[in-house]
PDB file of C-alpha atoms in Angstrom:
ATOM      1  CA  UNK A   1     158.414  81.697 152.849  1.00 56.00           C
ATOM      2  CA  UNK A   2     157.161  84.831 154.776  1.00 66.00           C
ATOM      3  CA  UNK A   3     154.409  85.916 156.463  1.00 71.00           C
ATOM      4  CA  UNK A   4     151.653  87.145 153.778  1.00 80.00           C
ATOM      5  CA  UNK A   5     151.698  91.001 153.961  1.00 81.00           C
ATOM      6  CA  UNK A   6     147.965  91.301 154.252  1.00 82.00           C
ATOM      7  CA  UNK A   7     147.219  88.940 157.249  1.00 86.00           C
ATOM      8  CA  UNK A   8     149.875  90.720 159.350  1.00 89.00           C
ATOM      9  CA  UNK A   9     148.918  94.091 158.428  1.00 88.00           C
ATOM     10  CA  UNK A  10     145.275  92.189 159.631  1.00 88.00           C
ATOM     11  CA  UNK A  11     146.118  90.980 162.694  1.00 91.00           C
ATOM     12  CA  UNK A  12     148.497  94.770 163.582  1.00 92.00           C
ATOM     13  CA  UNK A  13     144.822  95.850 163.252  1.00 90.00           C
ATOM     14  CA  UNK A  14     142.999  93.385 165.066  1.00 93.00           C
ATOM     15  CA  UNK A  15     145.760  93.643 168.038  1.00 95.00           C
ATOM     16  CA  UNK A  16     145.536  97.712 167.839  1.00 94.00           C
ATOM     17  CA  UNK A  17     141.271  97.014 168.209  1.00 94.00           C
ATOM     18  CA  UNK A  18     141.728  94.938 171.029  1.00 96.00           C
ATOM     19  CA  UNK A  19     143.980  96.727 173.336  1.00 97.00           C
ATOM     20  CA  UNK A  20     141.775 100.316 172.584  1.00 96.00           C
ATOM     21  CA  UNK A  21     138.707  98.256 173.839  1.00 96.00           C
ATOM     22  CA  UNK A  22     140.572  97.268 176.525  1.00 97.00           C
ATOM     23  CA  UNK A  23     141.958 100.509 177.653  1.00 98.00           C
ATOM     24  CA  UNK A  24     138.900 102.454 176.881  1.00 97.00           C
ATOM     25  CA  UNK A  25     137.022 100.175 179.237  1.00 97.00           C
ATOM     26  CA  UNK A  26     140.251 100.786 182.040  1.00 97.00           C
ATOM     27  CA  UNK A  27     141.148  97.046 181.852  1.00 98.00           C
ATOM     28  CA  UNK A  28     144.522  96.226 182.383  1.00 98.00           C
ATOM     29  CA  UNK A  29     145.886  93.068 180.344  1.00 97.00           C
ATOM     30  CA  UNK A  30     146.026  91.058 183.697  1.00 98.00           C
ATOM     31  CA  UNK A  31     142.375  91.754 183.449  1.00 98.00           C
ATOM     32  CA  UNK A  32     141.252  91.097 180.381  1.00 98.00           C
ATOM     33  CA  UNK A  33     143.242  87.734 180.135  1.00 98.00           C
ATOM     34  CA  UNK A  34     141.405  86.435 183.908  1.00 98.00           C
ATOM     35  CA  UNK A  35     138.157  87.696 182.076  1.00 97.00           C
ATOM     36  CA  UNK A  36     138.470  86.199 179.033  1.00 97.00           C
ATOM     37  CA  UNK A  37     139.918  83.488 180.263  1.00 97.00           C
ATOM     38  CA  UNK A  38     142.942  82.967 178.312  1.00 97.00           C
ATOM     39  CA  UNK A  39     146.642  83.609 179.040  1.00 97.00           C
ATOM     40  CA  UNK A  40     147.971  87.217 179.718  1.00 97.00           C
ATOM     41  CA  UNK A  41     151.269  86.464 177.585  1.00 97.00           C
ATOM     42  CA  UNK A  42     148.737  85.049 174.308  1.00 97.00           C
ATOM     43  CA  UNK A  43     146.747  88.278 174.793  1.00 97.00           C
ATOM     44  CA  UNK A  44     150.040  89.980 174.609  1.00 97.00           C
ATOM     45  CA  UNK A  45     150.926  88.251 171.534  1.00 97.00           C
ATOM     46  CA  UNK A  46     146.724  89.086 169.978  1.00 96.00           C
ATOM     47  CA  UNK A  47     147.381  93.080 170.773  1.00 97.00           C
ATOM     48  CA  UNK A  48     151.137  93.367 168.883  1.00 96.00           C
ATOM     49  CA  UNK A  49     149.813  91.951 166.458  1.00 92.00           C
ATOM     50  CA  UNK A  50     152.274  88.763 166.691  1.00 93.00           C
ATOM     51  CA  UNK A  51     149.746  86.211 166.302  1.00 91.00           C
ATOM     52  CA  UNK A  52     146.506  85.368 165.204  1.00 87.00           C
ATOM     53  CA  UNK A  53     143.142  85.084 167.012  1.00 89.00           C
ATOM     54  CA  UNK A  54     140.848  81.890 166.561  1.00 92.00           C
ATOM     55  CA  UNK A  55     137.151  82.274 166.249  1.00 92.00           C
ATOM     56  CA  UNK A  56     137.089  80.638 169.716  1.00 95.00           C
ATOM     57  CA  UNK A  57     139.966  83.444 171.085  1.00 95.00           C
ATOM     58  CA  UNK A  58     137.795  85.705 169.034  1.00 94.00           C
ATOM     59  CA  UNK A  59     134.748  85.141 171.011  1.00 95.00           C
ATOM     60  CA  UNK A  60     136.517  84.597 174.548  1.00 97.00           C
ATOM     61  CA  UNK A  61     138.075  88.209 174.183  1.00 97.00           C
ATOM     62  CA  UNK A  62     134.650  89.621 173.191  1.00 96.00           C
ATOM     63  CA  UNK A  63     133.142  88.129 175.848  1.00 96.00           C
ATOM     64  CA  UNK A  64     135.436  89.344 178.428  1.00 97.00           C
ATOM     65  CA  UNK A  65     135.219  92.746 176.686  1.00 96.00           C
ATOM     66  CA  UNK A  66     131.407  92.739 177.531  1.00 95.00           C
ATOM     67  CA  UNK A  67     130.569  93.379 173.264  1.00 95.00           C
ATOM     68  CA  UNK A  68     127.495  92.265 172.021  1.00 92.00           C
ATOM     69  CA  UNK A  69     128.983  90.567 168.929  1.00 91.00           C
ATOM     70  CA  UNK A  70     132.849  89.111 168.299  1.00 90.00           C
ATOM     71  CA  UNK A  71     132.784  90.801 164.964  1.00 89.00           C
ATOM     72  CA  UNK A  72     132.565  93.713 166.755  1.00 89.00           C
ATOM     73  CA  UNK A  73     136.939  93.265 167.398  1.00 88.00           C
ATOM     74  CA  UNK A  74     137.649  92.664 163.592  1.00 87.00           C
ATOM     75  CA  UNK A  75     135.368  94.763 160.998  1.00 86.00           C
ATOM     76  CA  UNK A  76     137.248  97.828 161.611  1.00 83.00           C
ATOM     77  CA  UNK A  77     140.358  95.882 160.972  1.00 83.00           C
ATOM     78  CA  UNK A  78     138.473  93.924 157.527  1.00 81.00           C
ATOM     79  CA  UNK A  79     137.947  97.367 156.394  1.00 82.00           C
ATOM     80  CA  UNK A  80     141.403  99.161 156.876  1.00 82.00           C
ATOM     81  CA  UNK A  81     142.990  95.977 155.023  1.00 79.00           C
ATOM     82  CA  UNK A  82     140.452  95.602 152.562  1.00 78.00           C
ATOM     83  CA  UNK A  83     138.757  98.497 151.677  1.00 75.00           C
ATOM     84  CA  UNK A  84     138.029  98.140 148.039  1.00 65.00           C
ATOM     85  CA  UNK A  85     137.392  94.521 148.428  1.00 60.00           C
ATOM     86  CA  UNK A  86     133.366  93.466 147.525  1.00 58.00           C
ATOM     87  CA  UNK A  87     131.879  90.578 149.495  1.00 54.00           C
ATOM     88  CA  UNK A  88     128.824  89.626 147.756  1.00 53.00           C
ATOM     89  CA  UNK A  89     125.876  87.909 149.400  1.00 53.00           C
ATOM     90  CA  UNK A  90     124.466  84.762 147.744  1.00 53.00           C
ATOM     91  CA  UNK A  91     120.796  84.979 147.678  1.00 50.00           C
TER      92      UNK A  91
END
C-alpha cells in the first residue's frame, strides 16, 4: 500500500516552508541542523519532503528558526492541502 496522496503532498509543503525560512534567514542546512539540534541528513529528508516531522522535530526546527510559534512551519502547508476543509471549534 502507498503513501496517502494528501500527507505527501503535506509534507512537499511543509519541506518547501522549511527550507524558505531557512534561506530567507541565510542559514545554510549545516546550520539549521547544529541549531536545531537535529541531524543535517533528517533535515534533508524534512525539506524534500521525504519524511515527516514530529511535533517534537516540529518545535526543534522552529526553535532553531528563531519563530515565535511551531505552527508557524505548517499552516501555510494545512491550507494549500486543505483548503476547503472546515475545522470547527467545540465550544
Amino acid at each position: 500500500m502507498g503513501k496517502d496522496p494528501f500527507k505527501e503532498k503535506l509534507e512537499r509543503h511543509i519541506g518547501q516552508r522549511v527550507r524558505l525560512l531557512r534561506t530567507e534567514r541565510g542559514f545554510t542546512l549545516e546550520e539549521l541542523a547544529e541549531y536545531a539540534n537535529i541531524s543535517r541528513n533528517h533535515l534533508s529528508n524534512i525539506e524534500r519532503g521525504k519524511t515527516s516531522m514530529t511535533s517534537f522535530m516540529q518545535a526543534k526546527i522552529a526553535k532553531g528558526l528563531d519563530l515565535s510559534h511551531p505552527h508557524e512551519l505548517t499552516n501555510d502547508a494545512y491550507n494549500r492541502v486543505f483548503p476547503t476543509m472546515n475545522f470547527h471549534r467545540s465550544d
